[in-house]
Amino acid sequence: MLKLSKKADYGLMALKYLAEHPEPVALSAKDIADAYGIPAQLLAKILQQLTKSGLLRSHAGMNGGYALAKEARQISAYEVIHSIDGPFFITSCTKGANGCDLTPSCTIKEPLARVNETIAGVLKSISIQDLAEQEQPAGTPAQTLVTLTV
Amino acid sequence: MLKLSKKADYGLMALKYLAEHPEPVALSAKDIADAYGIPAQLLAKILQQLTKSGLLRSHAGMNGGYALAKEARQISAYEVIHSIDGPFFITSCTKGANGCDLTPSCTIKEPLARVNETIAGVLKSISIQDLAEQEQPAGTPAQTLVTLTV
DNA sequence: TAAACACGGACTGAACAAGTCGGATATTCA
DNA sequence: TGAATATCCGACTTGTTCAGTCCGTGTTTA
């Protein structure tokens, strides 16, 4: 069905939340989980993963928590999704290590690989800050993000 | 992980195969399944679904089989995927009938909805014929498919 | 009539996602 | 120093979805 996992959703929400609440103190996983009503333990794992990927900085102990490791503008949705869900390929046979096992080289996925790159490009062009700047002023001119050529 | 189901892959492959083998006679599900080495019964179900959606025409009985209901140029990858996998939304909470159950309106997905539309647009712009015309002549100018604005 | 085909429901096994549990480690504060 | 609050991390359960199979029915043609 071509959809993100809930984990990726949670991760994006959490980063957005962190971007919206700049850092007088670090926010704990529980803080964010409570704000959105999502399972705290699950979110904690996600944030740990994002920390391992270098998108967040963590601080243990009392008054510890998480903060963005970079500016919100510097973190793309792609990085978040990639960190949580791993590399994604729109084609089922990932053409990676073992290649495709279907007999005649599955010619479908060469064009679909371009679709894949397009999606990745779109996600790379969207930053956490874009997510945080939710209410776009009415008069703001739309910004071109991606132009796909085939 | 944001990937297509194998069924959708199979469906695209089958339509491509039908586009490449114009219709002196209809091709049976088994013919196509054998050509690609995929389970015949599974492919049969997929083709039945595509028939129900109006993308294929079927003919029962001996020497029966399937043929494209429209020209290959008129069938988009989007239609195929939509027919097999149903409507796809990149966001987990589909914002559809029941809305999002997360407490503060999940502000993440408004921007992601645009990503979703972009993906759909890309898939809509790719036809079965595009898949069949695998070897693109080297000199062919790239064609702009989609421009996303946010 | 019999073979070859589409049609369609029900079922199984495997994989995956979502969430939980329990414990270890690190840091701060009283 | 000890308690409280965190991150950290692996193992586990549960539910759902995917992929594939089985089997019976209907339809067409030789």
GROMACS .gro file of C-alpha atoms (C1' of nucleotides) in nm:
model
  360
    1MET     CA    1   0.000   0.000   0.000
    2LEU     CA    2   0.301   0.220  -0.019
    3LYS     CA    3   0.274   0.382   0.315
    4LEU     CA    4   0.510   0.482   0.589
    5SER     CA    5   0.529   0.283   0.905
    6LYS     CA    6   0.382   0.432   1.216
    7LYS     CA    7   0.730   0.446   1.357
    8ALA     CA    8   0.838   0.677   1.080
    9ASP     CA    9   0.530   0.889   1.142
   10TYR     CA   10   0.608   0.906   1.510
   11GLY     CA   11   0.965   0.997   1.438
   12LEU     CA   12   0.864   1.282   1.212
   13MET     CA   13   0.615   1.407   1.465
   14ALA     CA   14   0.870   1.396   1.742
   15LEU     CA   15   1.127   1.587   1.542
   16LYS     CA   16   0.869   1.841   1.448
   17TYR     CA   17   0.779   1.878   1.813
   18LEU     CA   18   1.141   1.928   1.906
   19ALA     CA   19   1.176   2.187   1.633
   20GLU     CA   20   0.877   2.374   1.767
   21HIS     CA   21   1.001   2.372   2.123
   22PRO     CA   22   1.352   2.509   2.115
   23GLU     CA   23   1.586   2.395   2.379
   24PRO     CA   24   1.574   2.561   2.714
   25VAL     CA   25   1.583   2.205   2.838
   26ALA     CA   26   1.591   1.873   2.662
   27LEU     CA   27   1.258   1.699   2.618
   28SER     CA   28   1.219   1.344   2.737
   29ALA     CA   29   1.061   1.072   2.530
   30LYS     CA   30   0.772   1.073   2.771
   31ASP     CA   31   0.711   1.444   2.723
   32ILE     CA   32   0.674   1.403   2.351
   33ALA     CA   33   0.479   1.082   2.379
   34ASP     CA   34   0.232   1.246   2.612
   35ALA     CA   35   0.193   1.542   2.383
   36TYR     CA   36   0.084   1.322   2.099
   37GLY     CA   37  -0.071   1.034   2.286
   38ILE     CA   38   0.162   0.773   2.149
   39PRO     CA   39   0.322   0.485   2.344
   40ALA     CA   40   0.618   0.622   2.535
   41GLN     CA   41   0.832   0.310   2.521
   42LEU     CA   42   0.785   0.280   2.151
   43LEU     CA   43   0.873   0.641   2.092
   44ALA     CA   44   1.179   0.599   2.311
   45LYS     CA   45   1.311   0.331   2.083
   46ILE     CA   46   1.252   0.545   1.782
   47LEU     CA   47   1.433   0.837   1.936
   48GLN     CA   48   1.721   0.611   2.027
   49GLN     CA   49   1.744   0.505   1.669
   50LEU     CA   50   1.743   0.863   1.552
   51THR     CA   51   2.015   0.938   1.802
   52LYS     CA   52   2.224   0.656   1.666
   53SER     CA   53   2.182   0.802   1.320
   54GLY     CA   54   2.306   1.137   1.439
   55LEU     CA   55   1.983   1.330   1.397
   56LEU     CA   56   1.930   1.375   1.770
   57ARG     CA   57   2.148   1.425   2.071
   58SER     CA   58   2.054   1.247   2.391
   59HIS     CA   59   2.128   1.318   2.749
   60ALA     CA   60   2.065   1.061   3.018
   61GLY     CA   61   1.980   1.122   3.378
   62MET     CA   62   1.744   1.361   3.544
   63ASN     CA   63   1.626   1.646   3.328
   64GLY     CA   64   1.773   1.457   3.042
   65GLY     CA   65   1.608   1.398   2.712
   66TYR     CA   66   1.655   1.465   2.345
   67ALA     CA   67   1.735   1.765   2.130
   68LEU     CA   68   1.797   1.814   1.762
   69ALA     CA   69   2.156   1.752   1.666
   70LYS     CA   70   2.131   1.991   1.373
   71GLU     CA   71   1.912   2.277   1.272
   72ALA     CA   72   1.562   2.180   1.174
   73ARG     CA   73   1.631   2.312   0.828
   74GLN     CA   74   1.920   2.070   0.792
   75ILE     CA   75   1.722   1.756   0.870
   76SER     CA   76   1.524   1.611   0.585
   77ALA     CA   77   1.223   1.386   0.606
   78TYR     CA   78   1.422   1.141   0.402
   79GLU     CA   79   1.688   1.108   0.669
   80VAL     CA   80   1.429   1.039   0.932
   81ILE     CA   81   1.245   0.777   0.733
   82HIS     CA   82   1.564   0.617   0.618
   83SER     CA   83   1.693   0.600   0.971
   84ILE     CA   84   1.382   0.432   1.105
   85ASP     CA   85   1.258   0.216   0.822
   86GLY     CA   86   1.585   0.155   0.645
   87PRO     CA   87   1.645   0.202   0.276
   88PHE     CA   88   1.329   0.182   0.078
   89PHE     CA   89   1.275   0.060  -0.271
   90ILE     CA   90   0.948   0.084  -0.445
   91THR     CA   91   1.016  -0.240  -0.624
   92SER     CA   92   0.978  -0.559  -0.429
   93CYS     CA   93   1.290  -0.718  -0.562
   94THR     CA   94   1.549  -0.484  -0.438
   95LYS     CA   95   1.800  -0.537  -0.713
   96GLY     CA   96   2.060  -0.517  -0.443
   97ALA     CA   97   2.293  -0.792  -0.334
   98ASN     CA   98   2.113  -1.095  -0.470
   99GLY     CA   99   1.950  -0.929  -0.766
  100CYS     CA  100   1.613  -1.029  -0.900
  101ASP     CA  101   1.533  -1.396  -0.910
  102LEU     CA  102   1.264  -1.371  -1.173
  103THR     CA  103   1.376  -1.540  -1.484
  104PRO     CA  104   1.367  -1.281  -1.758
  105SER     CA  105   1.531  -0.982  -1.607
  106CYS     CA  106   1.241  -0.809  -1.448
  107THR     CA  107   1.229  -0.517  -1.685
  108ILE     CA  108   0.962  -0.347  -1.486
  109LYS     CA  109   1.183  -0.197  -1.230
  110GLU     CA  110   1.414   0.010  -1.435
  111PRO     CA  111   1.143   0.270  -1.486
  112LEU     CA  112   1.021   0.221  -1.133
  113ALA     CA  113   1.367   0.287  -1.002
  114ARG     CA  114   1.330   0.638  -1.139
  115VAL     CA  115   1.004   0.672  -0.955
  116ASN     CA  116   1.187   0.561  -0.648
  117GLU     CA  117   1.449   0.828  -0.694
  118THR     CA  118   1.181   1.085  -0.742
  119ILE     CA  119   1.014   0.997  -0.419
  120ALA     CA  120   1.346   1.005  -0.241
  121GLY     CA  121   1.415   1.343  -0.395
  122VAL     CA  122   1.087   1.482  -0.275
  123LEU     CA  123   1.145   1.354   0.075
  124LYS     CA  124   1.498   1.488   0.077
  125SER     CA  125   1.371   1.830  -0.015
  126ILE     CA  126   1.135   1.846   0.280
  127SER     CA  127   1.295   1.948   0.605
  128ILE     CA  128   1.173   1.923   0.959
  129GLN     CA  129   1.141   2.294   0.957
  130ASP     CA  130   0.900   2.268   0.667
  131LEU     CA  131   0.688   2.045   0.882
  132ALA     CA  132   0.706   2.281   1.174
  133GLU     CA  133   0.610   2.582   0.967
  134GLN     CA  134   0.270   2.444   0.939
  135GLU     CA  135   0.057   2.746   0.874
  136GLN     CA  136   0.187   2.886   0.555
  137PRO     CA  137   0.105   3.254   0.512
  138ALA     CA  138  -0.162   3.286   0.250
  139GLY     CA  139   0.036   3.505   0.020
  140THR     CA  140   0.352   3.298   0.021
  141PRO     CA  141   0.444   3.193  -0.326
  142ALA     CA  142   0.466   2.821  -0.373
  143GLN     CA  143   0.815   2.690  -0.389
  144THR     CA  144   0.926   2.445  -0.651
  145LEU     CA  145   1.069   2.141  -0.491
  146VAL     CA  146   1.131   1.879  -0.750
  147THR     CA  147   1.124   1.843  -1.121
  148LEU     CA  148   1.130   1.491  -1.247
  149THR     CA  149   1.255   1.400  -1.589
  150VAL     CA  150   1.236   1.060  -1.750
  151MET     CA  151   0.920   0.052   0.394
  152LEU     CA  152   0.725   0.226   0.127
  153LYS     CA  153   0.733  -0.042  -0.132
  154LEU     CA  154   0.491  -0.197  -0.372
  155SER     CA  155   0.344  -0.536  -0.305
  156LYS     CA  156   0.458  -0.825  -0.515
  157LYS     CA  157   0.109  -0.846  -0.652
  158ALA     CA  158   0.137  -0.497  -0.792
  159ASP     CA  159   0.473  -0.587  -0.939
  160TYR     CA  160   0.327  -0.896  -1.099
  161GLY     CA  161   0.036  -0.697  -1.232
  162LEU     CA  162   0.264  -0.444  -1.395
  163MET     CA  163   0.478  -0.715  -1.542
  164ALA     CA  164   0.175  -0.894  -1.682
  165LEU     CA  165   0.036  -0.581  -1.842
  166LYS     CA  166   0.373  -0.504  -1.989
  167TYR     CA  167   0.385  -0.854  -2.130
  168LEU     CA  168   0.042  -0.814  -2.282
  169ALA     CA  169   0.145  -0.483  -2.433
  170GLU     CA  170   0.449  -0.645  -2.588
  171HIS     CA  171   0.251  -0.934  -2.735
  172PRO     CA  172  -0.034  -0.784  -2.929
  173GLU     CA  173  -0.341  -0.988  -2.963
  174PRO     CA  174  -0.357  -1.251  -3.229
  175VAL     CA  175  -0.500  -1.457  -2.947
  176ALA     CA  176  -0.564  -1.386  -2.585
  177LEU     CA  177  -0.293  -1.493  -2.344
  178SER     CA  178  -0.386  -1.710  -2.050
  179ALA     CA  179  -0.272  -1.643  -1.699
  180LYS     CA  180  -0.056  -1.952  -1.723
  181ASP     CA  181   0.120  -1.824  -2.035
  182ILE     CA  182   0.224  -1.507  -1.861
  183ALA     CA  183   0.307  -1.678  -1.536
  184ASP     CA  184   0.533  -1.922  -1.715
  185ALA     CA  185   0.705  -1.644  -1.902
  186TYR     CA  186   0.806  -1.476  -1.578
  187GLY     CA  187   0.824  -1.774  -1.347
  188ILE     CA  188   0.562  -1.651  -1.108
  189PRO     CA  189   0.286  -1.859  -0.946
  190ALA     CA  190   0.009  -1.905  -1.199
  191GLN     CA  191  -0.277  -1.914  -0.953
  192LEU     CA  192  -0.163  -1.599  -0.787
  193LEU     CA  193  -0.127  -1.418  -1.116
  194ALA     CA  194  -0.471  -1.539  -1.218
  195LYS     CA  195  -0.624  -1.365  -0.921
  196ILE     CA  196  -0.440  -1.048  -0.999
  197LEU     CA  197  -0.557  -1.052  -1.358
  198GLN     CA  198  -0.910  -1.112  -1.241
  199GLN     CA  199  -0.886  -0.806  -1.025
  200LEU     CA  200  -0.753  -0.601  -1.312
  201THR     CA  201  -1.039  -0.725  -1.524
  202LYS     CA  202  -1.287  -0.615  -1.262
  203SER     CA  203  -1.128  -0.273  -1.269
  204GLY     CA  204  -1.170  -0.249  -1.643
  205LEU     CA  205  -0.804  -0.257  -1.736
  206LEU     CA  206  -0.824  -0.601  -1.895
  207ARG     CA  207  -1.078  -0.796  -2.090
  208SER     CA  208  -1.116  -1.165  -2.019
  209HIS     CA  209  -1.246  -1.450  -2.222
  210ALA     CA  210  -1.331  -1.780  -2.058
  211GLY     CA  211  -1.317  -2.122  -2.211
  212MET     CA  212  -1.063  -2.285  -2.430
  213ASN     CA  213  -0.818  -2.052  -2.599
  214GLY     CA  214  -0.944  -1.790  -2.362
  215GLY     CA  215  -0.729  -1.552  -2.169
  216TYR     CA  216  -0.671  -1.186  -2.117
  217ALA     CA  217  -0.610  -0.885  -2.334
  218LEU     CA  218  -0.569  -0.517  -2.265
  219ALA     CA  219  -0.901  -0.334  -2.249
  220LYS     CA  220  -0.742  -0.009  -2.363
  221GLU     CA  221  -0.431   0.093  -2.545
  222ALA     CA  222  -0.113   0.051  -2.348
  223ARG     CA  223  -0.060   0.424  -2.365
  224GLN     CA  224  -0.393   0.477  -2.191
  225ILE     CA  225  -0.320   0.261  -1.890
  226SER     CA  226  -0.115   0.420  -1.617
  227ALA     CA  227   0.093   0.247  -1.355
  228TYR     CA  228  -0.122   0.428  -1.102
  229GLU     CA  229  -0.436   0.255  -1.221
  230VAL     CA  230  -0.273  -0.083  -1.195
  231ILE     CA  231  -0.138  -0.029  -0.848
  232HIS     CA  232  -0.457   0.129  -0.728
  233SER     CA  233  -0.658  -0.160  -0.863
  234ILE     CA  234  -0.448  -0.421  -0.692
  235ASP     CA  235  -0.336  -0.259  -0.370
  236GLY     CA  236  -0.619  -0.015  -0.323
  237PRO     CA  237  -0.579   0.352  -0.251
  238PHE     CA  238  -0.246   0.432  -0.098
  239PHE     CA  239  -0.159   0.702   0.143
  240ILE     CA  240   0.189   0.772   0.254
  241THR     CA  241   0.063   0.865   0.597
  242SER     CA  242  -0.039   0.588   0.827
  243CYS     CA  243  -0.352   0.758   0.949
  244THR     CA  244  -0.547   0.790   0.636
  245LYS     CA  245  -0.735   1.106   0.724
  246GLY     CA  246  -1.028   0.946   0.549
  247ALA     CA  247  -1.356   0.843   0.703
  248ASN     CA  248  -1.255   0.822   1.067
  249GLY     CA  249  -0.987   1.085   1.066
  250CYS     CA  250  -0.677   1.073   1.275
  251ASP     CA  251  -0.709   0.949   1.629
  252LEU     CA  252  -0.398   1.116   1.757
  253THR     CA  253  -0.487   1.384   1.999
  254PRO     CA  254  -0.346   1.707   1.861
  255SER     CA  255  -0.438   1.702   1.498
  256CYS     CA  256  -0.144   1.523   1.351
  257THR     CA  257   0.006   1.818   1.170
  258ILE     CA  258   0.265   1.606   1.004
  259LYS     CA  259   0.053   1.479   0.731
  260GLU     CA  260  -0.057   1.792   0.564
  261PRO     CA  261   0.285   1.830   0.402
  262LEU     CA  262   0.310   1.458   0.351
  263ALA     CA  263  -0.020   1.460   0.172
  264ARG     CA  264   0.148   1.669  -0.094
  265VAL     CA  265   0.424   1.414  -0.120
  266ASN     CA  266   0.155   1.158  -0.164
  267GLU     CA  267   0.000   1.352  -0.448
  268THR     CA  268   0.337   1.386  -0.610
  269ILE     CA  269   0.396   1.016  -0.605
  270ALA     CA  270   0.051   0.956  -0.742
  271GLY     CA  271   0.121   1.209  -1.013
  272VAL     CA  272   0.440   1.038  -1.111
  273LEU     CA  273   0.272   0.702  -1.127
  274LYS     CA  274  -0.017   0.844  -1.325
  275SER     CA  275   0.223   0.982  -1.580
  276ILE     CA  276   0.383   0.646  -1.645
  277SER     CA  277   0.193   0.425  -1.885
  278ILE     CA  278   0.221   0.058  -1.957
  279GLN     CA  279   0.364   0.151  -2.291
  280ASP     CA  280   0.642   0.337  -2.114
  281LEU     CA  281   0.726   0.015  -1.939
  282ALA     CA  282   0.715  -0.182  -2.262
  283GLU     CA  283   0.939   0.063  -2.444
  284GLN     CA  284   1.221  -0.045  -2.232
  285GLU     CA  285   1.518   0.052  -2.443
  286GLN     CA  286   1.493   0.422  -2.478
  287PRO     CA  287   1.685   0.550  -2.780
  288ALA     CA  288   1.996   0.720  -2.659
  289GLY     CA  289   1.919   1.049  -2.820
  290THR     CA  290   1.569   1.082  -2.689
  291PRO     CA  291   1.530   1.401  -2.493
  292ALA     CA  292   1.421   1.351  -2.138
  293GLN     CA  293   1.064   1.438  -2.080
  294THR     CA  294   0.950   1.638  -1.784
  295LEU     CA  295   0.690   1.448  -1.594
  296VAL     CA  296   0.609   1.625  -1.278
  297THR     CA  297   0.684   1.949  -1.107
  298LEU     CA  298   0.596   1.963  -0.745
  299THR     CA  299   0.525   2.287  -0.570
  300VAL     CA  300   0.477   2.334  -0.201
  301DT     C1'  301  -1.850  -3.473  -2.351
  302DA     C1'  302  -1.402  -3.337  -2.221
  303DA     C1'  303  -1.038  -3.023  -2.207
  304DA     C1'  304  -0.892  -2.564  -2.113
  305DC     C1'  305  -0.980  -2.163  -1.936
  306DA     C1'  306  -1.174  -1.778  -1.613
  307DC     C1'  307  -1.381  -1.693  -1.160
  308DG     C1'  308  -1.388  -1.674  -0.657
  309DG     C1'  309  -1.398  -1.811  -0.172
  310DA     C1'  310  -1.139  -2.025   0.203
  311DC     C1'  311  -0.735  -2.154   0.394
  312DT     C1'  312  -0.225  -2.181   0.556
  313DG     C1'  313   0.238  -2.026   0.664
  314DA     C1'  314   0.560  -1.676   0.693
  315DA     C1'  315   0.692  -1.222   0.758
  316DC     C1'  316   0.636  -0.789   0.959
  317DA     C1'  317   0.458  -0.410   1.239
  318DA     C1'  318   0.324  -0.242   1.677
  319DG     C1'  319   0.362  -0.250   2.122
  320DT     C1'  320   0.518  -0.448   2.595
  321DC     C1'  321   0.835  -0.611   2.951
  322DG     C1'  322   1.239  -0.622   3.210
  323DG     C1'  323   1.667  -0.494   3.316
  324DA     C1'  324   2.118  -0.226   3.273
  325DT     C1'  325   2.348   0.212   3.271
  326DA     C1'  326   2.404   0.710   3.318
  327DT     C1'  327   2.309   1.157   3.541
  328DT     C1'  328   2.126   1.476   3.862
  329DC     C1'  329   1.964   1.634   4.300
  330DA     C1'  330   1.871   1.617   4.792
  331DT     C1'  331   2.531   0.813   4.921
  332DG     C1'  332   2.092   0.703   4.770
  333DA     C1'  333   1.681   0.792   4.527
  334DA     C1'  334   1.468   0.963   4.119
  335DT     C1'  335   1.466   1.023   3.641
  336DA     C1'  336   1.650   0.936   3.211
  337DT     C1'  337   1.848   0.690   2.820
  338DC     C1'  338   1.963   0.242   2.636
  339DC     C1'  339   1.881  -0.226   2.459
  340DG     C1'  340   1.737  -0.690   2.382
  341DA     C1'  341   1.364  -1.026   2.404
  342DC     C1'  342   0.901  -1.114   2.385
  343DT     C1'  343   0.389  -1.115   2.259
  344DT     C1'  344   0.020  -1.001   1.965
  345DG     C1'  345  -0.219  -0.883   1.559
  346DT     C1'  346  -0.225  -0.803   1.081
  347DT     C1'  347  -0.091  -0.839   0.623
  348DC     C1'  348   0.126  -1.071   0.238
  349DA     C1'  349   0.214  -1.449  -0.061
  350DG     C1'  350   0.075  -1.847  -0.208
  351DT     C1'  351  -0.223  -2.275  -0.232
  352DC     C1'  352  -0.639  -2.553  -0.259
  353DC     C1'  353  -1.061  -2.656  -0.437
  354DG     C1'  354  -1.492  -2.607  -0.643
  355DT     C1'  355  -1.793  -2.361  -0.998
  356DG     C1'  356  -1.903  -2.155  -1.439
  357DT     C1'  357  -1.796  -2.097  -1.941
  358DT     C1'  358  -1.635  -2.177  -2.397
  359DT     C1'  359  -1.460  -2.453  -2.769
  360DA     C1'  360  -1.314  -2.864  -3.018
   0.00000   0.00000   0.00000
